[in-house]
PDB file of C-alpha atoms in Angstrom:
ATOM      1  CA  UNK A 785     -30.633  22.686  20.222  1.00 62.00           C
ATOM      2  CA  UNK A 786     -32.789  20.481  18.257  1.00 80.00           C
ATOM      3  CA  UNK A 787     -35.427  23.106  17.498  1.00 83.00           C
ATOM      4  CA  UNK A 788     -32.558  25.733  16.515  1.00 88.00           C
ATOM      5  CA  UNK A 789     -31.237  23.811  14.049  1.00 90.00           C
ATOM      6  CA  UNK A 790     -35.019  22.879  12.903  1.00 89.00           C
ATOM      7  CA  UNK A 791     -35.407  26.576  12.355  1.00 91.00           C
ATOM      8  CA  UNK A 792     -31.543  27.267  10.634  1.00 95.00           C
ATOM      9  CA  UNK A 793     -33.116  24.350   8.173  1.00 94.00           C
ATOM     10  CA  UNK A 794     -35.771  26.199   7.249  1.00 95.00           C
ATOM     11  CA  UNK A 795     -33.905  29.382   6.733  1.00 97.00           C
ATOM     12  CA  UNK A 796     -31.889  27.805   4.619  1.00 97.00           C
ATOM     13  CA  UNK A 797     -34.292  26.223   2.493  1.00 97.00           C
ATOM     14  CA  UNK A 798     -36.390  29.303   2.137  1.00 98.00           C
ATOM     15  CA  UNK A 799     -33.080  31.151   1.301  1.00 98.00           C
ATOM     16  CA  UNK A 800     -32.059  28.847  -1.149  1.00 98.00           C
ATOM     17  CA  UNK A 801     -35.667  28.143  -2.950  1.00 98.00           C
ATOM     18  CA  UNK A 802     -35.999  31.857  -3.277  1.00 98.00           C
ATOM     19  CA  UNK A 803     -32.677  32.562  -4.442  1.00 98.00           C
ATOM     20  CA  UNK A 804     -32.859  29.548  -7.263  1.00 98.00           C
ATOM     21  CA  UNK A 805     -36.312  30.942  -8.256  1.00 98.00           C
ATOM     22  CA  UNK A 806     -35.212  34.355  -8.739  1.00 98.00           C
ATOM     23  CA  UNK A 807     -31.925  33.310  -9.976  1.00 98.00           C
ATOM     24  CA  UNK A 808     -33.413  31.554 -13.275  1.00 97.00           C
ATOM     25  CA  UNK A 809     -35.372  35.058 -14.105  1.00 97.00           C
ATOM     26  CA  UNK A 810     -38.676  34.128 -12.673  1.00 97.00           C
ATOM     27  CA  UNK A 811     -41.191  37.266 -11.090  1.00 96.00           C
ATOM     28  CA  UNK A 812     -42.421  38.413  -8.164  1.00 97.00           C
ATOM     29  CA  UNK A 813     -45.826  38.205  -8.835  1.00 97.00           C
ATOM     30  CA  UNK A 814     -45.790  34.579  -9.420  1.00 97.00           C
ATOM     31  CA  UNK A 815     -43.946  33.750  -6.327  1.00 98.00           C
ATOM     32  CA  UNK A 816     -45.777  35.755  -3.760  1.00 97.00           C
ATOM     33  CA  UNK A 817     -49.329  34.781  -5.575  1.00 97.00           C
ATOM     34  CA  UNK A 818     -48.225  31.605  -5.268  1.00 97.00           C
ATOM     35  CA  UNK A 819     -45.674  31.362  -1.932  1.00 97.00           C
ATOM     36  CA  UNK A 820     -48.748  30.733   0.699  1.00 97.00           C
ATOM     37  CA  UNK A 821     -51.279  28.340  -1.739  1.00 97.00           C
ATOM     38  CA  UNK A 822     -49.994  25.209  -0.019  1.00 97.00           C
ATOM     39  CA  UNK A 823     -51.850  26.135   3.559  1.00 96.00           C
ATOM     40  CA  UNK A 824     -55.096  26.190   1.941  1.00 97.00           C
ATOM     41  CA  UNK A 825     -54.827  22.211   2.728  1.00 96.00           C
ATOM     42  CA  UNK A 826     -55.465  23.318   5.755  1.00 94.00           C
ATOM     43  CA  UNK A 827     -58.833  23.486   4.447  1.00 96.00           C
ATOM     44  CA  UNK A 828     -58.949  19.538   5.464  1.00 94.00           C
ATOM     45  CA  UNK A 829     -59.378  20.258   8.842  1.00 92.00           C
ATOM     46  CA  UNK A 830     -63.115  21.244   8.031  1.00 94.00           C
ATOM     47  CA  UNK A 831     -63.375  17.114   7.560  1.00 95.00           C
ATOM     48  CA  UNK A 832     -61.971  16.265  10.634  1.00 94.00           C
ATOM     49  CA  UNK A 833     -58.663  16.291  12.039  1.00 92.00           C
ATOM     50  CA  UNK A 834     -57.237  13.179  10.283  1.00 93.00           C
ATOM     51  CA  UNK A 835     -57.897  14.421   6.882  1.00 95.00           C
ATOM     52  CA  UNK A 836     -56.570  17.767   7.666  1.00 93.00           C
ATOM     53  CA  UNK A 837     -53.762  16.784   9.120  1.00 93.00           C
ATOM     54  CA  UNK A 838     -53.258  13.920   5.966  1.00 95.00           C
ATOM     55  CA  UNK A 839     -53.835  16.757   3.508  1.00 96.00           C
ATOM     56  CA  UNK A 840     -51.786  19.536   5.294  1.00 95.00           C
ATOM     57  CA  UNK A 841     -48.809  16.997   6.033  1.00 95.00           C
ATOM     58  CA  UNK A 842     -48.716  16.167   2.137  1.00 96.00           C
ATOM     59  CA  UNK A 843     -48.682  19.141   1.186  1.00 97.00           C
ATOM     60  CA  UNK A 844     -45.702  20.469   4.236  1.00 95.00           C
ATOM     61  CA  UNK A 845     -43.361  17.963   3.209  1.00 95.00           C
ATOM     62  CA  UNK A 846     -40.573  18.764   0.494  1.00 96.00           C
ATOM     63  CA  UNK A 847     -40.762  15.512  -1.551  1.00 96.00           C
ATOM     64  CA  UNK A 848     -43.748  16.803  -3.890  1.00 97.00           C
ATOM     65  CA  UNK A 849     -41.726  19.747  -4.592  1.00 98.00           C
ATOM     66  CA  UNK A 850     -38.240  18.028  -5.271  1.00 97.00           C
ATOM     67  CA  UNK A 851     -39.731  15.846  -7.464  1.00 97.00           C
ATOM     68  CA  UNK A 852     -41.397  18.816  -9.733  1.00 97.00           C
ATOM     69  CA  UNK A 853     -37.866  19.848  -9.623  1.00 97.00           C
ATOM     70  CA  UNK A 854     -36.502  16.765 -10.763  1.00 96.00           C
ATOM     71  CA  UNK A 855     -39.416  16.769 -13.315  1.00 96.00           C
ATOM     72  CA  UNK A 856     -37.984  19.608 -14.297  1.00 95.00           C
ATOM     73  CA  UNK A 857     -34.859  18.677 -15.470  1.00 94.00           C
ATOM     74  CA  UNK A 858     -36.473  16.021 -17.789  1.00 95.00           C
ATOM     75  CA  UNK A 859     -39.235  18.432 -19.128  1.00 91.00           C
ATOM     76  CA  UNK A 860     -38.623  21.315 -21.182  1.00 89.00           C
ATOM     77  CA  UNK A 861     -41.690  23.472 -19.553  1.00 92.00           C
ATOM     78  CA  UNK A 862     -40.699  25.790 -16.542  1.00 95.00           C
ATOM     79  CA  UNK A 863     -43.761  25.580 -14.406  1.00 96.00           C
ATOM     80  CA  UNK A 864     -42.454  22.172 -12.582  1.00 97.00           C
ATOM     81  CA  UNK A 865     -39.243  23.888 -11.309  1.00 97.00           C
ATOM     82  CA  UNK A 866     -40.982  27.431 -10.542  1.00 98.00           C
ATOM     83  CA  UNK A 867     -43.889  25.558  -8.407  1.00 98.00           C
ATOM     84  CA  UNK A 868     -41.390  22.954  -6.641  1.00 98.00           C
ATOM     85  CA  UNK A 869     -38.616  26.441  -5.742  1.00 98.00           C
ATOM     86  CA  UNK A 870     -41.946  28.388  -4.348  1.00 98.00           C
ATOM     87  CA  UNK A 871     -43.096  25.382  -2.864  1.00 98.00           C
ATOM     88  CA  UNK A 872     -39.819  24.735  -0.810  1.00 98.00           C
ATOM     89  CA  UNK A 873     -39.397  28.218  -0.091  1.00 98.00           C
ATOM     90  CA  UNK A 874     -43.037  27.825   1.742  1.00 98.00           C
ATOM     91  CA  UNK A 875     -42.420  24.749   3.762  1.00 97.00           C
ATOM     92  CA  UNK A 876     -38.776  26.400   4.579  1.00 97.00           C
ATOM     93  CA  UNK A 877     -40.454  29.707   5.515  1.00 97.00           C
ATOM     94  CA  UNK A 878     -42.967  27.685   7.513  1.00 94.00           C
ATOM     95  CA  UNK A 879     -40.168  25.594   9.102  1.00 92.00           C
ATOM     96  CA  UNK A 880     -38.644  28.764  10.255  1.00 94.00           C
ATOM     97  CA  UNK A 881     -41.739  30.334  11.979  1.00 91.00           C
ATOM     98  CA  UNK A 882     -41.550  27.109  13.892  1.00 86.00           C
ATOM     99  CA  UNK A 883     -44.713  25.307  12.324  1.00 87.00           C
ATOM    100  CA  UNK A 884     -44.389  21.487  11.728  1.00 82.00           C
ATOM    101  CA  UNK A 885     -45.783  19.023  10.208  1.00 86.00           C
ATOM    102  CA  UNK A 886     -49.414  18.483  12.527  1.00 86.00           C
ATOM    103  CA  UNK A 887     -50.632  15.081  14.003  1.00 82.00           C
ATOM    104  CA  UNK A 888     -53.770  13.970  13.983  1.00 81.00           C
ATOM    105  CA  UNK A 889     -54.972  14.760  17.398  1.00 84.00           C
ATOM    106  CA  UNK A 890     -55.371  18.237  16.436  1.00 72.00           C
ATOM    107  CA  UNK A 891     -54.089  21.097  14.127  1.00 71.00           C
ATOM    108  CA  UNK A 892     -51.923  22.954  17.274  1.00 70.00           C
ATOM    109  CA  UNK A 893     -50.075  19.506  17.923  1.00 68.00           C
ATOM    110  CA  UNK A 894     -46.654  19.419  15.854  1.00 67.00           C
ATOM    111  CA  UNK A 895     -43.669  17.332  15.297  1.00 69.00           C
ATOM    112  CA  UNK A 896     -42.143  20.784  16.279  1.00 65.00           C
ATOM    113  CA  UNK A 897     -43.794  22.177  19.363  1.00 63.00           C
ATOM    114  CA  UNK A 898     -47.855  22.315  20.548  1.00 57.00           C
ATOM    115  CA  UNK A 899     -48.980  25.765  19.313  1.00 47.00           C
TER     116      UNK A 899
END
C-alpha cells in the first residue's frame, strides 16, 4: 500500500510539474534537454558511496526545486520557475519508476525498495 501510494505521488508530481511548465508557454526542447540533468549526481558515486549517495540525495529531493519556484515569484527572470517545474517533474518521474532516494551502503539500496 505504502509503495502504491509512493508511486501515485510521483505521478502526480510529474503530472503536475509538466503541466505548470507547459502551461506558462515554456518548450519542449528545454524540458527534455533538461528533464534527466539531475542524475548526473550520480556521478558522486565515482568518490565513494557516501558522496554519491550525499550528492544524488540532494539533488532527488524536491526542496531545491520548490524553492527556485518560490524564487520565482520574487524574481522577475523565468529560468528559476522553468528549472524548479523540470526539476520536480524528474524526481516525480523518478518516484514513479520506483527509484528513491539511495543510502549510503550502496547505490541499489533505497528508501523505496533494494534494486
Amino acid at each position: 500500500m505504502t509503495k502504491k501510494l509512493i508511486h501515485l505521488e510521483g505521478l502526480l508530481a510529474f503530472v503536475m510539474g509538466t503541466y505548470l511548465y507547459f502551461a506558462n508557454g515554456y518548450g519542449w526542447l528545454a524540458f527534455l534537454l533538461l528533464l534527466f540533468v539531475p542524475d548526473l549526481s550520480m556521478i558522486g558515486y565515482a568518490i565513494n558511496t557516501k558522496f554519491g549517495a550525499y550528492l544524488y540525495n540532494a539533488a532527488h529531493t524536491y526542496v531545491l526545486p520548490f524553492l527556485l519556484i518560490l524564487a520565482s515569484f520574487a524574481f522577475p527572470a523565468d529560468w528559476p520557475l522553468m528549472i524548479g517545474l523540470i526539476w520536480s517533474a524528474h524526481i516525480g518521474l523518478d518516484r514513479m519508476m520506483g527509484y528513491g532516494l539511495k543510502y549510503e551502503t550502496g547505490f541499489r539500496d533505497t528508501h523505496l525498495q533494494k534494486l
